[in-house]
mmCIF file of C-alpha atoms in Angstrom:
data_model
loop_
_atom_site.group_PDB
_atom_site.id
_atom_site.type_symbol
_atom_site.label_atom_id
_atom_site.label_comp_id
_atom_site.label_asym_id
_atom_site.label_seq_id
_atom_site.Cartn_x
_atom_site.Cartn_y
_atom_site.Cartn_z
ATOM 1 C CA MET K 1 -19.137 16.233 8.327
ATOM 2 C CA ASP K 2 -21.881 15.406 5.891
ATOM 3 C CA ASP K 3 -19.977 12.485 4.340
ATOM 4 C CA LYS K 4 -19.110 10.385 7.387
ATOM 5 C CA THR K 5 -18.013 7.407 5.299
ATOM 6 C CA SER K 6 -15.574 9.228 3.051
ATOM 7 C CA GLN K 7 -12.284 7.495 2.509
ATOM 8 C CA PRO K 8 -9.008 9.248 3.229
ATOM 9 C CA THR K 9 -7.497 10.691 0.106
ATOM 10 C CA PRO K 10 -3.865 10.085 -0.755
ATOM 11 C CA ARG K 11 -1.527 12.544 0.860
ATOM 12 C CA PRO K 12 -0.542 15.364 -1.452
ATOM 13 C CA ALA K 13 2.980 15.387 -2.785
ATOM 14 C CA PRO K 14 5.267 17.141 -0.336
ATOM 15 C CA THR K 15 6.071 20.708 -1.159
ATOM 16 C CA SER K 16 8.658 22.644 0.777
ATOM 17 C CA GLY K 17 7.201 21.353 4.048
ATOM 18 C CA HIS K 18 4.900 24.359 4.358
ATOM 19 C CA PRO K 19 1.144 24.475 3.806
ATOM 20 C CA ALA K 20 -0.135 26.176 0.663
ATOM 21 C CA ARG K 21 -1.484 28.981 2.836
ATOM 22 C CA PRO K 22 -0.714 29.726 6.469
ATOM 23 C CA LEU K 23 -3.374 28.543 8.899
ATOM 24 C CA ASP K 24 -5.022 31.294 10.893
ATOM 25 C CA GLU K 25 -6.439 30.876 14.391
ATOM 26 C CA ALA K 26 -9.867 29.733 13.158
ATOM 27 C CA ASP K 27 -8.237 27.165 10.836
ATOM 28 C CA ARG K 28 -6.125 25.792 13.690
ATOM 29 C CA GLN K 29 -9.180 25.599 15.960
ATOM 30 C CA MET K 30 -11.100 23.798 13.211
ATOM 31 C CA VAL K 31 -8.297 21.271 12.749
ATOM 32 C CA ALA K 32 -8.093 20.751 16.536
ATOM 33 C CA GLU K 33 -11.847 20.154 16.834
ATOM 34 C CA LEU K 34 -11.889 17.730 13.892
ATOM 35 C CA ALA K 35 -8.822 15.897 15.228
ATOM 36 C CA ARG K 36 -10.751 15.373 18.482
ATOM 37 C CA ASP K 37 -13.979 14.371 16.744
ATOM 38 C CA GLY K 38 -14.040 13.940 12.975
ATOM 39 C CA ARG K 39 -17.778 13.216 13.111
ATOM 40 C CA LEU K 40 -18.732 16.773 14.041
ATOM 41 C CA SER K 41 -21.392 18.243 11.811
ATOM 42 C CA VAL K 42 -20.626 21.541 10.108
ATOM 43 C CA ARG K 43 -23.302 23.122 12.272
ATOM 44 C CA ALA K 44 -21.698 21.888 15.525
ATOM 45 C CA LEU K 45 -18.266 22.891 14.265
ATOM 46 C CA ALA K 46 -19.491 26.403 13.451
ATOM 47 C CA GLU K 47 -21.019 26.707 16.925
ATOM 48 C CA ARG K 48 -17.798 25.597 18.616
ATOM 49 C CA LEU K 49 -15.731 28.045 16.544
ATOM 50 C CA HIS K 50 -18.268 30.877 16.893
ATOM 51 C CA ILE K 51 -18.346 31.470 13.126
ATOM 52 C CA SER K 52 -21.123 31.161 10.555
ATOM 53 C CA ARG K 53 -21.917 27.860 8.843
ATOM 54 C CA ALA K 54 -21.097 29.448 5.476
ATOM 55 C CA ASN K 55 -17.661 30.473 6.770
ATOM 56 C CA THR K 56 -17.191 26.985 8.252
ATOM 57 C CA TYR K 57 -18.086 25.307 4.939
ATOM 58 C CA ALA K 58 -15.721 27.607 3.026
ATOM 59 C CA ARG K 59 -12.844 27.039 5.448
ATOM 60 C CA LEU K 60 -13.414 23.295 5.502
ATOM 61 C CA GLU K 61 -13.434 23.128 1.716
ATOM 62 C CA ARG K 62 -10.235 25.222 1.518
ATOM 63 C CA LEU K 63 -8.494 22.998 4.085
ATOM 64 C CA ARG K 64 -9.511 19.928 2.060
ATOM 65 C CA THR K 65 -8.494 21.486 -1.270
ATOM 66 C CA ASP K 66 -5.135 22.585 0.158
ATOM 67 C CA GLY K 67 -4.518 19.052 1.416
ATOM 68 C CA VAL K 68 -4.455 20.047 5.087
ATOM 69 C CA ILE K 69 -7.442 17.781 5.792
ATOM 70 C CA THR K 70 -7.045 14.596 3.776
ATOM 71 C CA GLY K 71 -10.132 12.685 4.897
ATOM 72 C CA PHE K 72 -12.270 11.560 7.807
ATOM 73 C CA THR K 73 -11.820 8.141 9.359
ATOM 74 C CA ALA K 74 -12.617 6.132 12.459
ATOM 75 C CA ARG K 75 -9.766 5.279 14.823
ATOM 76 C CA ILE K 76 -9.607 1.522 15.129
ATOM 77 C CA SER K 77 -7.986 -0.490 17.894
ATOM 78 C CA ALA K 78 -6.004 -2.929 15.760
ATOM 79 C CA GLU K 79 -5.561 -5.358 18.646
ATOM 80 C CA ARG K 80 -9.259 -5.409 19.561
ATOM 81 C CA ALA K 81 -10.118 -5.794 15.857
ATOM 82 C CA GLY K 82 -8.049 -8.988 15.626
ATOM 83 C CA LEU K 83 -4.643 -7.640 14.586
ATOM 84 C CA ALA K 84 -2.826 -8.496 17.808
ATOM 85 C CA THR K 85 0.728 -8.703 16.410
ATOM 86 C CA SER K 86 2.481 -5.482 15.410
ATOM 87 C CA ALA K 87 5.993 -4.892 14.172
ATOM 88 C CA TYR K 88 8.152 -2.273 12.539
ATOM 89 C CA VAL K 89 10.159 -3.564 9.611
ATOM 90 C CA SER K 90 13.129 -1.656 8.239
ATOM 91 C CA VAL K 91 13.626 -2.218 4.533
ATOM 92 C CA SER K 92 16.818 -1.661 2.541
ATOM 93 C CA ILE K 93 16.107 -1.001 -1.108
ATOM 94 C CA GLU K 94 18.261 -1.202 -4.217
ATOM 95 C CA GLN K 95 19.250 2.194 -5.532
ATOM 96 C CA ASN K 96 16.607 3.783 -7.803
ATOM 97 C CA ALA K 97 14.040 1.068 -6.964
ATOM 98 C CA TRP K 98 12.191 2.995 -4.234
ATOM 99 C CA ARG K 99 9.253 4.026 -6.437
ATOM 100 C CA ASP K 100 8.480 0.464 -7.508
ATOM 101 C CA VAL K 101 9.139 -0.963 -4.037
ATOM 102 C CA SER K 102 6.957 1.609 -2.265
ATOM 103 C CA ALA K 103 4.145 0.981 -4.764
ATOM 104 C CA ARG K 104 4.332 -2.781 -4.136
ATOM 105 C CA LEU K 105 4.529 -2.353 -0.348
ATOM 106 C CA ARG K 106 1.303 -0.293 -0.410
ATOM 107 C CA GLU K 107 -0.516 -3.286 -1.895
ATOM 108 C CA LEU K 108 0.542 -5.849 0.733
ATOM 109 C CA PRO K 109 -2.002 -7.066 3.288
ATOM 110 C CA PHE K 110 -1.421 -5.998 6.903
ATOM 111 C CA VAL K 111 0.948 -3.166 5.905
ATOM 112 C CA ASP K 112 -0.426 -0.228 7.881
ATOM 113 C CA HIS K 113 2.093 2.561 7.283
ATOM 114 C CA ILE K 114 5.184 3.130 5.141
ATOM 115 C CA ALA K 115 7.746 5.880 5.641
ATOM 116 C CA LEU K 116 10.666 6.505 3.319
ATOM 117 C CA VAL K 117 13.476 7.590 5.622
ATOM 118 C CA GLY K 118 17.035 8.856 5.586
ATOM 119 C CA ALA K 119 18.838 6.268 7.702
ATOM 120 C CA GLU K 120 20.968 3.169 7.353
ATOM 121 C CA PHE K 121 17.852 1.648 5.762
ATOM 122 C CA ASP K 122 15.460 3.197 3.249
ATOM 123 C CA ALA K 123 11.937 2.541 4.510
ATOM 124 C CA LEU K 124 10.199 1.823 7.784
ATOM 125 C CA VAL K 125 7.062 -0.287 7.445
ATOM 126 C CA GLN K 126 4.479 -0.810 10.156
ATOM 127 C CA VAL K 127 2.786 -4.197 9.953
ATOM 128 C CA ARG K 128 -0.310 -5.190 11.956
ATOM 129 C CA ALA K 129 -1.140 -8.870 11.612
ATOM 130 C CA PRO K 130 -3.482 -11.308 13.359
ATOM 131 C CA ASP K 131 -0.640 -13.476 14.682
ATOM 132 C CA ASN K 132 3.055 -14.329 14.403
ATOM 133 C CA ALA K 133 2.483 -16.712 11.494
ATOM 134 C CA ALA K 134 0.847 -13.958 9.432
ATOM 135 C CA LEU K 135 3.606 -11.517 10.411
ATOM 136 C CA ARG K 136 6.223 -14.068 9.354
ATOM 137 C CA ASP K 137 4.512 -14.472 5.973
ATOM 138 C CA VAL K 138 4.276 -10.719 5.402
ATOM 139 C CA VAL K 139 7.942 -10.122 6.251
ATOM 140 C CA LEU K 140 9.730 -13.235 4.965
ATOM 141 C CA GLU K 141 7.592 -14.018 1.944
ATOM 142 C CA GLN K 142 5.879 -10.850 0.808
ATOM 143 C CA ILE K 143 8.133 -7.918 1.749
ATOM 144 C CA GLN K 144 11.356 -9.807 1.093
ATOM 145 C CA GLY K 145 9.811 -11.090 -2.150
ATOM 146 C CA VAL K 146 9.345 -7.586 -3.580
ATOM 147 C CA PRO K 147 11.843 -7.001 -6.402
ATOM 148 C CA GLY K 148 14.313 -4.322 -5.299
ATOM 149 C CA VAL K 149 14.217 -5.201 -1.582
ATOM 150 C CA LYS K 150 17.751 -6.039 -0.423
ATOM 151 C CA ALA K 151 17.214 -6.701 3.294
ATOM 152 C CA THR K 152 14.777 -6.333 6.169
ATOM 153 C CA ARG K 153 15.004 -6.130 9.937
ATOM 154 C CA THR K 154 11.979 -6.611 12.200
ATOM 155 C CA TRP K 155 11.179 -5.110 15.602
ATOM 156 C CA LEU K 156 8.244 -6.689 17.412
ATOM 157 C CA VAL K 157 5.987 -4.182 19.203
ATOM 158 C CA PHE K 158 5.034 -5.126 22.775
ATOM 159 C CA GLU K 159 2.837 -2.120 23.527
ATOM 160 C CA GLU K 160 1.887 1.138 21.801
ATOM 161 C CA PHE K 161 0.936 4.579 23.060
ATOM 162 C CA ASP K 162 -0.329 7.682 21.306
ATOM 163 C CA GLY K 163 1.810 10.755 21.749
ATOM 164 C CA ARG K 164 0.520 14.216 22.368
ATOM 165 C CA GLY K 165 0.684 15.187 18.723
ATOM 166 C CA ALA K 166 0.531 18.722 17.413
ATOM 167 C CA ASP K 167 -1.177 21.432 19.436
ATOM 168 C CA TRP K 168 -3.497 22.896 16.808
ATOM 169 C CA SER K 169 -5.241 25.379 19.032
#
């Protein structure tokens, strides 16, 4: 893409779980190619899809506007970048406090991902920290210190693997 340093945009508010418009074959191929290599130029993408650059630009812009493509980022090895300790933290939240709690959790250092879930707890938080001391601080001081958090439970991650993911093509 032309803007290789663009930051991911916030995810759009969920709708009914369906995209604004159905993806056709060319859209799915475009998403698959960009998922493999988000640094592809529009020209290279058009060549791979066998469509014109104008069509590629238009489709790319529509996929961005519709919130299908939310940004372009580099994949970082957290461990090799100095964040060697990972954990999942379940968070139980006081009723009606989820908006404030989720907003506060987003601001905490080393919090990588937050999912509001339907389970015996309310949120699942992925933390990537440099070491156990930093993880301890994030969980016991920062997450548990957020007003509205009732309880946490931590699962230390020993090893991680990427799954297959969606088959866009």
